[in-house]
mmCIF file as gemmi writes it, N, C-alpha and C atoms, coordinates in Angstrom:
data_model
loop_
_atom_site.group_PDB
_atom_site.id
_atom_site.type_symbol
_atom_site.label_atom_id
_atom_site.label_alt_id
_atom_site.label_comp_id
_atom_site.label_asym_id
_atom_site.label_entity_id
_atom_site.label_seq_id
_atom_site.pdbx_PDB_ins_code
_atom_site.Cartn_x
_atom_site.Cartn_y
_atom_site.Cartn_z
_atom_site.occupancy
_atom_site.B_iso_or_equiv
_atom_site.pdbx_formal_charge
_atom_site.auth_seq_id
_atom_site.auth_asym_id
_atom_site.pdbx_PDB_model_num
ATOM 1 N N . MET Axp A 1 ? 0.591 -1.18 0.28 1 0 ? 1 A 1
ATOM 2 C CA . MET Axp A 1 ? -0.364 0.313 0.359 1 0 ? 1 A 1
ATOM 3 C C . MET Axp A 1 ? 0.919 1.564 0.133 1 0 ? 1 A 1
ATOM 4 N N . GLN Axp A 2 ? 0.552 1.713 -1.437 1 0 ? 2 A 1
ATOM 5 C CA . GLN Axp A 2 ? 1.361 2.951 -0.484 1 0 ? 2 A 1
ATOM 6 C C . GLN Axp A 2 ? 0.461 4.45 -0.989 1 0 ? 2 A 1
ATOM 7 N N . ILE Axp A 3 ? 1.182 5.263 0.537 1 0 ? 3 A 1
ATOM 8 C CA . ILE Axp A 3 ? 0.313 6.427 0.287 1 0 ? 3 A 1
ATOM 9 C C . ILE Axp A 3 ? 0.96 7.634 -0.019 1 0 ? 3 A 1
ATOM 10 N N . LYS Axp A 4 ? 0.411 8.857 -1.018 1 0 ? 4 A 1
ATOM 11 C CA . LYS Axp A 4 ? 0.74 9.565 -1.427 1 0 ? 4 A 1
ATOM 12 C C . LYS Axp A 4 ? 0.881 10.578 -0.46 1 0 ? 4 A 1
ATOM 13 N N . THR Axp A 5 ? 1.609 11.425 -0.316 1 0 ? 5 A 1
ATOM 14 C CA . THR Axp A 5 ? 2.11 12.605 1.071 1 0 ? 5 A 1
ATOM 15 C C . THR Axp A 5 ? 2.188 13.903 -0.236 1 0 ? 5 A 1
ATOM 16 N N . LYS Axp A 6 ? 2.572 14.967 0.322 1 0 ? 6 A 1
ATOM 17 C CA . LYS Axp A 6 ? 2.486 16.111 -0.483 1 0 ? 6 A 1
ATOM 18 C C . LYS Axp A 6 ? 4.369 16.505 -0.403 1 0 ? 6 A 1
ATOM 19 N N . GLU Axp A 7 ? 5.116 17.46 -0.471 1 0 ? 7 A 1
ATOM 20 C CA . GLU Axp A 7 ? 5.894 18.113 -0.234 1 0 ? 7 A 1
ATOM 21 C C . GLU Axp A 7 ? 5.814 18.771 0.34 1 0 ? 7 A 1
ATOM 22 N N . SER Axp A 8 ? 5.524 19.264 0.726 1 0 ? 8 A 1
ATOM 23 C CA . SER Axp A 8 ? 5.148 20.479 2.369 1 0 ? 8 A 1
ATOM 24 C C . SER Axp A 8 ? 3.626 19.659 3.15 1 0 ? 8 A 1
ATOM 25 N N . MET Axp A 9 ? 3.554 19.968 4.344 1 0 ? 9 A 1
ATOM 26 C CA . MET Axp A 9 ? 2.773 20.147 5.007 1 0 ? 9 A 1
ATOM 27 C C . MET Axp A 9 ? 2.3 20.463 6.178 1 0 ? 9 A 1
ATOM 28 N N . HIS Axp A 10 ? 0.879 20.837 6.66 1 0 ? 10 A 1
ATOM 29 C CA . HIS Axp A 10 ? 0.367 21.321 7.741 1 0 ? 10 A 1
ATOM 30 C C . HIS Axp A 10 ? 1.109 21.245 9.074 1 0 ? 10 A 1
ATOM 31 N N . ALA Axp A 11 ? 2.025 22.626 9.901 1 0 ? 11 A 1
ATOM 32 C CA . ALA Axp A 11 ? 1.679 22.809 11.089 1 0 ? 11 A 1
ATOM 33 C C . ALA Axp A 11 ? 1.872 23.664 11.536 1 0 ? 11 A 1
ATOM 34 N N . ILE Axp A 12 ? 1.546 23.159 13.405 1 0 ? 12 A 1
ATOM 35 C CA . ILE Axp A 12 ? 1.832 24.349 14.627 1 0 ? 12 A 1
ATOM 36 C C . ILE Axp A 12 ? 2.633 24.879 14.269 1 0 ? 12 A 1
ATOM 37 N N . ILE Axp A 13 ? 2.59 25.89 13.984 1 0 ? 13 A 1
ATOM 38 C CA . ILE Axp A 13 ? 4.148 26.588 14.177 1 0 ? 13 A 1
ATOM 39 C C . ILE Axp A 13 ? 3.67 28.654 14.952 1 0 ? 13 A 1
ATOM 40 N N . VAL Axp A 14 ? 5.499 28.429 15.913 1 0 ? 14 A 1
ATOM 41 C CA . VAL Axp A 14 ? 4.902 29.011 16.759 1 0 ? 14 A 1
ATOM 42 C C . VAL Axp A 14 ? 6.162 30.08 16.194 1 0 ? 14 A 1
ATOM 43 N N . ASP Axp A 15 ? 5.836 30.999 15.837 1 0 ? 15 A 1
ATOM 44 C CA . ASP Axp A 15 ? 7.125 32.551 15.42 1 0 ? 15 A 1
ATOM 45 C C . ASP Axp A 15 ? 8.025 33.241 16.496 1 0 ? 15 A 1
ATOM 46 N N . GLN Axp A 16 ? 7.267 32.967 17.405 1 0 ? 16 A 1
ATOM 47 C CA . GLN Axp A 16 ? 8.403 33.468 19.004 1 0 ? 16 A 1
ATOM 48 C C . GLN Axp A 16 ? 7.317 33.421 19.988 1 0 ? 16 A 1
ATOM 49 N N . PRO Axp A 17 ? 8.229 33.048 21.934 1 0 ? 17 A 1
ATOM 50 C CA . PRO Axp A 17 ? 7.616 32.483 22.779 1 0 ? 17 A 1
ATOM 51 C C . PRO Axp A 17 ? 6.927 33.186 23.492 1 0 ? 17 A 1
ATOM 52 N N . GLY Axp A 18 ? 6.172 32.65 23.755 1 0 ? 18 A 1
ATOM 53 C CA . GLY Axp A 18 ? 4.463 33.709 24.395 1 0 ? 18 A 1
ATOM 54 C C . GLY Axp A 18 ? 3.112 32.632 24.824 1 0 ? 18 A 1
ATOM 55 N N . GLY Axp A 19 ? 1.745 32.75 25.246 1 0 ? 19 A 1
ATOM 56 C CA . GLY Axp A 19 ? 1.011 32.402 24.676 1 0 ? 19 A 1
ATOM 57 C C . GLY Axp A 19 ? 0.209 31.866 23.265 1 0 ? 19 A 1
ATOM 58 N N . PRO Axp A 20 ? -0.96 31.008 23.984 1 0 ? 20 A 1
ATOM 59 C CA . PRO Axp A 20 ? -1.383 30.623 22.915 1 0 ? 20 A 1
ATOM 60 C C . PRO Axp A 20 ? -2.025 31.337 21.017 1 0 ? 20 A 1
ATOM 61 N N . GLU Axp A 21 ? -2.036 31.915 21.621 1 0 ? 21 A 1
ATOM 62 C CA . GLU Axp A 21 ? -2.027 33.859 20.732 1 0 ? 21 A 1
ATOM 63 C C . GLU Axp A 21 ? -0.612 33.963 19.514 1 0 ? 21 A 1
ATOM 64 N N . GLN Axp A 22 ? 0.356 33.373 19.837 1 0 ? 22 A 1
ATOM 65 C CA . GLN Axp A 22 ? 1.211 32.577 19.402 1 0 ? 22 A 1
ATOM 66 C C . GLN Axp A 22 ? 1.626 32.145 18.23 1 0 ? 22 A 1
ATOM 67 N N . MET Axp A 23 ? 0.773 30.372 19.119 1 0 ? 23 A 1
ATOM 68 C CA . MET Axp A 23 ? 0.741 29.507 17.267 1 0 ? 23 A 1
ATOM 69 C C . MET Axp A 23 ? -0.577 29.885 16.129 1 0 ? 23 A 1
ATOM 70 N N . ARG Axp A 24 ? 0.726 29.312 15.208 1 0 ? 24 A 1
ATOM 71 C CA . ARG Axp A 24 ? -0.653 29.522 14.075 1 0 ? 24 A 1
ATOM 72 C C . ARG Axp A 24 ? 0.004 28.462 12.509 1 0 ? 24 A 1
ATOM 73 N N . ILE Axp A 25 ? -1.847 28.058 12.566 1 0 ? 25 A 1
ATOM 74 C CA . ILE Axp A 25 ? -1.308 26.622 11.616 1 0 ? 25 A 1
ATOM 75 C C . ILE Axp A 25 ? -0.335 28.032 10.405 1 0 ? 25 A 1
ATOM 76 N N . GLY Axp A 26 ? 0.313 26.4 9.777 1 0 ? 26 A 1
ATOM 77 C CA . GLY Axp A 26 ? 0.835 27.034 8.5 1 0 ? 26 A 1
ATOM 78 C C . GLY Axp A 26 ? 1.554 25.741 7.792 1 0 ? 26 A 1
ATOM 79 N N . GLU Axp A 27 ? 2.271 25.542 6.397 1 0 ? 27 A 1
ATOM 80 C CA . GLU Axp A 27 ? 2.951 25.416 5.943 1 0 ? 27 A 1
ATOM 81 C C . GLU Axp A 27 ? 4.368 25.01 5.444 1 0 ? 27 A 1
ATOM 82 N N . VAL Axp A 28 ? 5.324 23.971 6.355 1 0 ? 28 A 1
ATOM 83 C CA . VAL Axp A 28 ? 5.919 24.115 5.743 1 0 ? 28 A 1
ATOM 84 C C . VAL Axp A 28 ? 6.36 22.73 5.642 1 0 ? 28 A 1
ATOM 85 N N . THR Axp A 29 ? 8.319 22.496 5.328 1 0 ? 29 A 1
ATOM 86 C CA . THR Axp A 29 ? 8.845 21.773 3.974 1 0 ? 29 A 1
ATOM 87 C C . THR Axp A 29 ? 8.543 20.185 4.617 1 0 ? 29 A 1
ATOM 88 N N . ARG Axp A 30 ? 8.066 18.923 3.69 1 0 ? 30 A 1
ATOM 89 C CA . ARG Axp A 30 ? 7.667 18.079 4.716 1 0 ? 30 A 1
ATOM 90 C C . ARG Axp A 30 ? 9.119 17.034 4.742 1 0 ? 30 A 1
ATOM 91 N N . PRO Axp A 31 ? 9.251 17.066 6.845 1 0 ? 31 A 1
ATOM 92 C CA . PRO Axp A 31 ? 11.009 16.245 6.448 1 0 ? 31 A 1
ATOM 93 C C . PRO Axp A 31 ? 10.75 14.618 5.671 1 0 ? 31 A 1
ATOM 94 N N . GLU Axp A 32 ? 12.597 14.697 5.389 1 0 ? 32 A 1
ATOM 95 C CA . GLU Axp A 32 ? 12.223 13.099 5.385 1 0 ? 32 A 1
ATOM 96 C C . GLU Axp A 32 ? 13.203 12.708 6.159 1 0 ? 32 A 1
ATOM 97 N N . PRO Axp A 33 ? 12.557 10.975 6.642 1 0 ? 33 A 1
ATOM 98 C CA . PRO Axp A 33 ? 13.005 10.136 7.731 1 0 ? 33 A 1
ATOM 99 C C . PRO Axp A 33 ? 14.323 10.065 8.486 1 0 ? 33 A 1
ATOM 100 N N . ARG Axp A 34 ? 14.577 10.313 8.602 1 0 ? 34 A 1
ATOM 101 C CA . ARG Axp A 34 ? 15.996 10.005 9.497 1 0 ? 34 A 1
ATOM 102 C C . ARG Axp A 34 ? 16.259 8.703 9.004 1 0 ? 34 A 1
ATOM 103 N N . SER Axp A 35 ? 17.434 7.522 9.606 1 0 ? 35 A 1
ATOM 104 C CA . SER Axp A 35 ? 17.425 5.961 9.139 1 0 ? 35 A 1
ATOM 105 C C . SER Axp A 35 ? 16.993 5.942 10.858 1 0 ? 35 A 1
ATOM 106 N N . HIS Axp A 36 ? 16.331 6.468 11.323 1 0 ? 36 A 1
ATOM 107 C CA . HIS Axp A 36 ? 16.42 5.179 12.469 1 0 ? 36 A 1
ATOM 108 C C . HIS Axp A 36 ? 14.501 5.581 12.879 1 0 ? 36 A 1
ATOM 109 N N . GLU Axp A 37 ? 13.992 7.18 11.902 1 0 ? 37 A 1
ATOM 110 C CA . GLU Axp A 37 ? 12.695 7.585 12.894 1 0 ? 37 A 1
ATOM 111 C C . GLU Axp A 37 ? 11.187 7.238 11.611 1 0 ? 37 A 1
ATOM 112 N N . LEU Axp A 38 ? 9.906 7.205 11.177 1 0 ? 38 A 1
ATOM 113 C CA . LEU Axp A 38 ? 8.9 6.977 10.872 1 0 ? 38 A 1
ATOM 114 C C . LEU Axp A 38 ? 8.976 8.334 10.48 1 0 ? 38 A 1
ATOM 115 N N . LEU Axp A 39 ? 8.146 8.391 9.285 1 0 ? 39 A 1
ATOM 116 C CA . LEU Axp A 39 ? 7.179 9.787 8.514 1 0 ? 39 A 1
ATOM 117 C C . LEU Axp A 39 ? 5.418 9.739 9.321 1 0 ? 39 A 1
ATOM 118 N N . VAL Axp A 40 ? 4.778 10.475 9.549 1 0 ? 40 A 1
ATOM 119 C CA . VAL Axp A 40 ? 3.742 9.673 9.527 1 0 ? 40 A 1
ATOM 120 C C . VAL Axp A 40 ? 2.667 10.581 9.227 1 0 ? 40 A 1
ATOM 121 N N . LYS Axp A 41 ? 1.892 10.52 9.016 1 0 ? 41 A 1
ATOM 122 C CA . LYS Axp A 41 ? 0.465 11.435 8.313 1 0 ? 41 A 1
ATOM 123 C C . LYS Axp A 41 ? -1.043 11.284 9.516 1 0 ? 41 A 1
ATOM 124 N N . ILE Axp A 42 ? -0.205 12.184 10.23 1 0 ? 42 A 1
ATOM 125 C CA . ILE Axp A 42 ? -0.759 13.069 11.356 1 0 ? 42 A 1
ATOM 126 C C . ILE Axp A 42 ? -2.605 13.041 11.289 1 0 ? 42 A 1
ATOM 127 N N . SER Axp A 43 ? -3.555 11.596 11.734 1 0 ? 43 A 1
ATOM 128 C CA . SER Axp A 43 ? -5.544 11.976 11.625 1 0 ? 43 A 1
ATOM 129 C C . SER Axp A 43 ? -5.388 12.717 13.409 1 0 ? 43 A 1
ATOM 130 N N . ALA Axp A 44 ? -4.387 12.856 14.346 1 0 ? 44 A 1
ATOM 131 C CA . ALA Axp A 44 ? -5.128 13.196 15.737 1 0 ? 44 A 1
ATOM 132 C C . ALA Axp A 44 ? -4.144 13.347 16.435 1 0 ? 44 A 1
ATOM 133 N N . THR Axp A 45 ? -3.885 14.505 16.692 1 0 ? 45 A 1
ATOM 134 C CA . THR Axp A 45 ? -2.533 15.472 17.422 1 0 ? 45 A 1
ATOM 135 C C . THR Axp A 45 ? -2.836 16.212 18.769 1 0 ? 45 A 1
ATOM 136 N N . SER Axp A 46 ? -2.245 17.026 20.251 1 0 ? 46 A 1
ATOM 137 C CA . SER Axp A 46 ? -3.031 17.09 21.12 1 0 ? 46 A 1
ATOM 138 C C . SER Axp A 46 ? -1.097 17.542 21.464 1 0 ? 46 A 1
ATOM 139 N N . LEU Axp A 47 ? -1.492 18.872 22.25 1 0 ? 47 A 1
ATOM 140 C CA . LEU Axp A 47 ? -1.01 19.818 22.907 1 0 ? 47 A 1
ATOM 141 C C . LEU Axp A 47 ? -0.612 18.932 24.485 1 0 ? 47 A 1
ATOM 142 N N . ASN Axp A 48 ? 0.803 19.146 24.316 1 0 ? 48 A 1
ATOM 143 C CA . ASN Axp A 48 ? 0.995 18.401 25.608 1 0 ? 48 A 1
ATOM 144 C C . ASN Axp A 48 ? 1.824 19.313 27.16 1 0 ? 48 A 1
ATOM 145 N N . ARG Axp A 49 ? 1.678 19.338 28.596 1 0 ? 49 A 1
ATOM 146 C CA . ARG Axp A 49 ? 3.033 20.052 28.785 1 0 ? 49 A 1
ATOM 147 C C . ARG Axp A 49 ? 3.703 20.556 28.44 1 0 ? 49 A 1
ATOM 148 N N . ALA Axp A 50 ? 5.002 19.344 27.548 1 0 ? 50 A 1
ATOM 149 C CA . ALA Axp A 50 ? 6.394 19.634 26.825 1 0 ? 50 A 1
ATOM 150 C C . ALA Axp A 50 ? 5.391 21.211 25.671 1 0 ? 50 A 1
ATOM 151 N N . ASP Axp A 51 ? 4.77 20.57 24.973 1 0 ? 51 A 1
ATOM 152 C CA . ASP Axp A 51 ? 4.787 21.435 23.819 1 0 ? 51 A 1
ATOM 153 C C . ASP Axp A 51 ? 4.038 22.951 24.644 1 0 ? 51 A 1
ATOM 154 N N . ILE Axp A 52 ? 3.716 23.126 24.871 1 0 ? 52 A 1
ATOM 155 C CA . ILE Axp A 52 ? 2.683 24.224 26.056 1 0 ? 52 A 1
ATOM 156 C C . ILE Axp A 52 ? 4.345 25.306 26.825 1 0 ? 52 A 1
ATOM 157 N N . LEU Axp A 53 ? 5.589 24.771 27.856 1 0 ? 53 A 1
ATOM 158 C CA . LEU Axp A 53 ? 5.967 25.007 28.353 1 0 ? 53 A 1
ATOM 159 C C . LEU Axp A 53 ? 6.684 25.002 26.55 1 0 ? 53 A 1
ATOM 160 N N . GLN Axp A 54 ? 7.443 25.083 25.581 1 0 ? 54 A 1
ATOM 161 C CA . GLN Axp A 54 ? 8.317 24.807 24.488 1 0 ? 54 A 1
ATOM 162 C C . GLN Axp A 54 ? 7.7 25.933 23.722 1 0 ? 54 A 1
ATOM 163 N N . ARG Axp A 55 ? 6.484 26.399 23.452 1 0 ? 55 A 1
ATOM 164 C CA . ARG Axp A 55 ? 5.937 27.727 22.989 1 0 ? 55 A 1
ATOM 165 C C . ARG Axp A 55 ? 6.099 29.121 24.122 1 0 ? 55 A 1
ATOM 166 N N . GLU Axp A 56 ? 5.839 28.135 25.772 1 0 ? 56 A 1
ATOM 167 C CA . GLU Axp A 56 ? 6.477 29.455 25.731 1 0 ? 56 A 1
ATOM 168 C C . GLU Axp A 56 ? 8.017 30.094 25.677 1 0 ? 56 A 1
ATOM 169 N N . GLY Axp A 57 ? 8.784 28.729 25.55 1 0 ? 57 A 1
ATOM 170 C CA . GLY Axp A 57 ? 10.444 29.435 25.618 1 0 ? 57 A 1
ATOM 171 C C . GLY Axp A 57 ? 11.171 28.842 26.297 1 0 ? 57 A 1
ATOM 172 N N . HIS Axp A 58 ? 10.526 27.864 27.531 1 0 ? 58 A 1
ATOM 173 C CA . HIS Axp A 58 ? 10.646 27.337 28.573 1 0 ? 58 A 1
ATOM 174 C C . HIS Axp A 58 ? 11.986 26.425 28.352 1 0 ? 58 A 1
ATOM 175 N N . TYR Axp A 59 ? 11.039 25.383 27.358 1 0 ? 59 A 1
ATOM 176 C CA . TYR Axp A 59 ? 11.56 24.208 26.79 1 0 ? 59 A 1
ATOM 177 C C . TYR Axp A 59 ? 12.124 23.502 25.727 1 0 ? 59 A 1
ATOM 178 N N . PRO Axp A 60 ? 13.516 24.213 25.313 1 0 ? 60 A 1
ATOM 179 C CA . PRO Axp A 60 ? 13.671 24.095 23.708 1 0 ? 60 A 1
ATOM 180 C C . PRO Axp A 60 ? 13.637 22.948 23.186 1 0 ? 60 A 1
ATOM 181 N N . PRO Axp A 61 ? 13.815 22.601 22.51 1 0 ? 61 A 1
ATOM 182 C CA . PRO Axp A 61 ? 13.333 21.462 21.18 1 0 ? 61 A 1
ATOM 183 C C . PRO Axp A 61 ? 14.94 20.879 21.875 1 0 ? 61 A 1
ATOM 184 N N . PRO Axp A 62 ? 15.229 19.4 21.463 1 0 ? 62 A 1
ATOM 185 C CA . PRO Axp A 62 ? 17.209 18.877 21.75 1 0 ? 62 A 1
ATOM 186 C C . PRO Axp A 62 ? 18.18 19.627 19.787 1 0 ? 62 A 1
ATOM 187 N N . PRO Axp A 63 ? 18.536 19.198 20.425 1 0 ? 63 A 1
ATOM 188 C CA . PRO Axp A 63 ? 19.661 19.969 19.372 1 0 ? 63 A 1
ATOM 189 C C . PRO Axp A 63 ? 19.201 19.014 17.786 1 0 ? 63 A 1
ATOM 190 N N . GLY Axp A 64 ? 19.033 19.467 16.994 1 0 ? 64 A 1
ATOM 191 C CA . GLY Axp A 64 ? 18.824 19.19 15.351 1 0 ? 64 A 1
ATOM 192 C C . GLY Axp A 64 ? 17.78 18.606 15.335 1 0 ? 64 A 1
ATOM 193 N N . GLU Axp A 65 ? 15.918 18.461 16.907 1 0 ? 65 A 1
ATOM 194 C CA . GLU Axp A 65 ? 16.264 18.079 16.638 1 0 ? 65 A 1
ATOM 195 C C . GLU Axp A 65 ? 14.428 18.974 15.828 1 0 ? 65 A 1
ATOM 196 N N . SER Axp A 66 ? 12.638 18.443 15.463 1 0 ? 66 A 1
ATOM 197 C CA . SER Axp A 66 ? 12.239 19.575 14.666 1 0 ? 66 A 1
ATOM 198 C C . SER Axp A 66 ? 11.632 21.095 16.458 1 0 ? 66 A 1
ATOM 199 N N . GLU Axp A 67 ? 11.063 22.064 15.657 1 0 ? 67 A 1
ATOM 200 C CA . GLU Axp A 67 ? 10.778 23.326 17.292 1 0 ? 67 A 1
ATOM 201 C C . GLU Axp A 67 ? 9.007 22.631 16.647 1 0 ? 67 A 1
ATOM 202 N N . ILE Axp A 68 ? 8.549 21.587 15.246 1 0 ? 68 A 1
ATOM 203 C CA . ILE Axp A 68 ? 7.285 21.622 15.333 1 0 ? 68 A 1
ATOM 204 C C . ILE Axp A 68 ? 6.597 20.979 16.948 1 0 ? 68 A 1
ATOM 205 N N . LEU Axp A 69 ? 5.608 21.194 17.366 1 0 ? 69 A 1
ATOM 206 C CA . LEU Axp A 69 ? 4.727 21.39 18.279 1 0 ? 69 A 1
ATOM 207 C C . LEU Axp A 69 ? 3.911 20.241 17.906 1 0 ? 69 A 1
ATOM 208 N N . GLY Axp A 70 ? 3.86 19.969 19.137 1 0 ? 70 A 1
ATOM 209 C CA . GLY Axp A 70 ? 2.578 18.344 18.693 1 0 ? 70 A 1
ATOM 210 C C . GLY Axp A 70 ? 3.184 17.084 19.254 1 0 ? 70 A 1
ATOM 211 N N . LEU Axp A 71 ? 3.491 15.939 20.46 1 0 ? 71 A 1
ATOM 212 C CA . LEU Axp A 71 ? 4.916 15.339 20.176 1 0 ? 71 A 1
ATOM 213 C C . LEU Axp A 71 ? 3.554 14.02 20.059 1 0 ? 71 A 1
ATOM 214 N N . ASP Axp A 72 ? 3.022 14.83 21.17 1 0 ? 72 A 1
ATOM 215 C CA . ASP Axp A 72 ? 1.757 13.135 20.769 1 0 ? 72 A 1
ATOM 216 C C . ASP Axp A 72 ? 0.824 12.993 19.799 1 0 ? 72 A 1
ATOM 217 N N . ILE Axp A 73 ? 0.925 11.374 18.932 1 0 ? 73 A 1
ATOM 218 C CA . ILE Axp A 73 ? 0.077 12.091 18.017 1 0 ? 73 A 1
ATOM 219 C C . ILE Axp A 73 ? -0.715 10.587 17.798 1 0 ? 73 A 1
ATOM 220 N N . ALA Axp A 74 ? -1.243 10.493 16.402 1 0 ? 74 A 1
ATOM 221 C CA . ALA Axp A 74 ? -2.325 8.613 16.063 1 0 ? 74 A 1
ATOM 222 C C . ALA Axp A 74 ? -1.998 9.534 14.412 1 0 ? 74 A 1
ATOM 223 N N . GLY Axp A 75 ? -1.411 8.68 13.769 1 0 ? 75 A 1
ATOM 224 C CA . GLY Axp A 75 ? -1.446 7.989 12.146 1 0 ? 75 A 1
ATOM 225 C C . GLY Axp A 75 ? -1.3 6.679 11.637 1 0 ? 75 A 1
ATOM 226 N N . THR Axp A 76 ? -0.853 7.713 10.279 1 0 ? 76 A 1
ATOM 227 C CA . THR Axp A 76 ? -0.648 6.499 9.594 1 0 ? 76 A 1
ATOM 228 C C . THR Axp A 76 ? 0.975 5.618 8.707 1 0 ? 76 A 1
ATOM 229 N N . VAL Axp A 77 ? 1.863 5.606 8.703 1 0 ? 77 A 1
ATOM 230 C CA . VAL Axp A 77 ? 2.801 5.479 8.556 1 0 ? 77 A 1
ATOM 231 C C . VAL Axp A 77 ? 3.098 5.828 7.133 1 0 ? 77 A 1
ATOM 232 N N . VAL Axp A 78 ? 3.938 6.913 6.49 1 0 ? 78 A 1
ATOM 233 C CA . VAL Axp A 78 ? 3.68 6.841 4.568 1 0 ? 78 A 1
ATOM 234 C C . VAL Axp A 78 ? 5.5 6.799 4.764 1 0 ? 78 A 1
ATOM 235 N N . GLY Axp A 79 ? 7.02 6.227 5.468 1 0 ? 79 A 1
ATOM 236 C CA . GLY Axp A 79 ? 7.873 6.613 5.552 1 0 ? 79 A 1
ATOM 237 C C . GLY Axp A 79 ? 8.204 5.706 6.571 1 0 ? 79 A 1
ATOM 238 N N . LYS Axp A 80 ? 9.77 5.844 6.53 1 0 ? 80 A 1
ATOM 239 C CA . LYS Axp A 80 ? 10.517 5.458 6.984 1 0 ? 80 A 1
ATOM 240 C C . LYS Axp A 80 ? 11.666 5.315 6.907 1 0 ? 80 A 1
ATOM 241 N N . GLY Axp A 81 ? 12.722 5.145 7.748 1 0 ? 81 A 1
ATOM 242 C CA . GLY Axp A 81 ? 13.812 5.033 7.959 1 0 ? 81 A 1
ATOM 243 C C . GLY Axp A 81 ? 14.484 4.125 7.57 1 0 ? 81 A 1
ATOM 244 N N . ASP Axp A 82 ? 16.006 3.823 6.419 1 0 ? 82 A 1
ATOM 245 C CA . ASP Axp A 82 ? 15.482 2.193 6.613 1 0 ? 82 A 1
ATOM 246 C C . ASP Axp A 82 ? 16.921 1.535 7.601 1 0 ? 82 A 1
ATOM 247 N N . ASP Axp A 83 ? 16.791 1.904 9.079 1 0 ? 83 A 1
ATOM 248 C CA . ASP Axp A 83 ? 16.696 0.938 9.728 1 0 ? 83 A 1
ATOM 249 C C . ASP Axp A 83 ? 15.553 0.276 10.961 1 0 ? 83 A 1
ATOM 250 N N . VAL Axp A 84 ? 14.545 1.119 10.24 1 0 ? 84 A 1
ATOM 251 C CA . VAL Axp A 84 ? 13.177 0.774 11.01 1 0 ? 84 A 1
ATOM 252 C C . VAL Axp A 84 ? 12.887 -0.282 9.952 1 0 ? 84 A 1
ATOM 253 N N . LEU Axp A 85 ? 12.65 -1.524 11.554 1 0 ? 85 A 1
ATOM 254 C CA . LEU Axp A 85 ? 11.801 -2.874 10.349 1 0 ? 85 A 1
ATOM 255 C C . LEU Axp A 85 ? 10.784 -2.9 11.049 1 0 ? 85 A 1
ATOM 256 N N . SER Axp A 86 ? 10.947 -2.56 12.366 1 0 ? 86 A 1
ATOM 257 C CA . SER Axp A 86 ? 9.148 -3.421 12.84 1 0 ? 86 A 1
ATOM 258 C C . SER Axp A 86 ? 7.87 -2.088 12.014 1 0 ? 86 A 1
ATOM 259 N N . TRP Axp A 87 ? 7.622 -1.751 11.839 1 0 ? 87 A 1
ATOM 260 C CA . TRP Axp A 87 ? 7.299 -0.878 10.926 1 0 ? 87 A 1
ATOM 261 C C . TRP Axp A 87 ? 6.56 -1.02 9.361 1 0 ? 87 A 1
ATOM 262 N N . GLU Axp A 88 ? 6.374 -0.787 8.933 1 0 ? 88 A 1
ATOM 263 C CA . GLU Axp A 88 ? 5.959 -0.839 7.427 1 0 ? 88 A 1
ATOM 264 C C . GLU Axp A 88 ? 4.83 0.46 6.933 1 0 ? 88 A 1
ATOM 265 N N . GLU Axp A 89 ? 4.634 1.075 6.176 1 0 ? 89 A 1
ATOM 266 C CA . GLU Axp A 89 ? 4.477 2.487 5.124 1 0 ? 89 A 1
ATOM 267 C C . GLU Axp A 89 ? 2.618 1.58 4.565 1 0 ? 89 A 1
ATOM 268 N N . GLY Axp A 90 ? 1.606 2.136 5.756 1 0 ? 90 A 1
ATOM 269 C CA . GLY Axp A 90 ? -0.465 2.018 6.242 1 0 ? 90 A 1
ATOM 270 C C . GLY Axp A 90 ? -0.083 1.66 7.495 1 0 ? 90 A 1
ATOM 271 N N . GLU Axp A 91 ? 0.2 1.522 7.957 1 0 ? 91 A 1
ATOM 272 C CA . GLU Axp A 91 ? 0.348 0.624 9.513 1 0 ? 91 A 1
ATOM 273 C C . GLU Axp A 91 ? -0.17 2.03 10.101 1 0 ? 91 A 1
ATOM 274 N N . ARG Axp A 92 ? -0.605 1.748 10.681 1 0 ? 92 A 1
ATOM 275 C CA . ARG Axp A 92 ? -1.805 3.392 11.502 1 0 ? 92 A 1
ATOM 276 C C . ARG Axp A 92 ? -1.06 3.067 13.188 1 0 ? 92 A 1
ATOM 277 N N . VAL Axp A 93 ? -1.074 3.844 13.646 1 0 ? 93 A 1
ATOM 278 C CA . VAL Axp A 93 ? 0.91 4.177 14.929 1 0 ? 93 A 1
ATOM 279 C C . VAL Axp A 93 ? -0.41 5.248 15.967 1 0 ? 93 A 1
């Protein structure tokens, strides 16, 4: 099963630290999964405490990781890195 995705995606973007008014939905370049990662087409997400702290500027993502909020997700695998052996495209996560 092959699921087609666009070259871009929608994401929650925070342009500067602050309250919820700093969040907006925008379009960003769709990432390519690294060797140990999955690319998931999101069906549902939430903002958890870490996301809120990141939005407020108190909890930066680790170096090299995404600034996009939404650590908790559900969706369908649409891509995977070469070292991922336990998931296949089309599986729900």
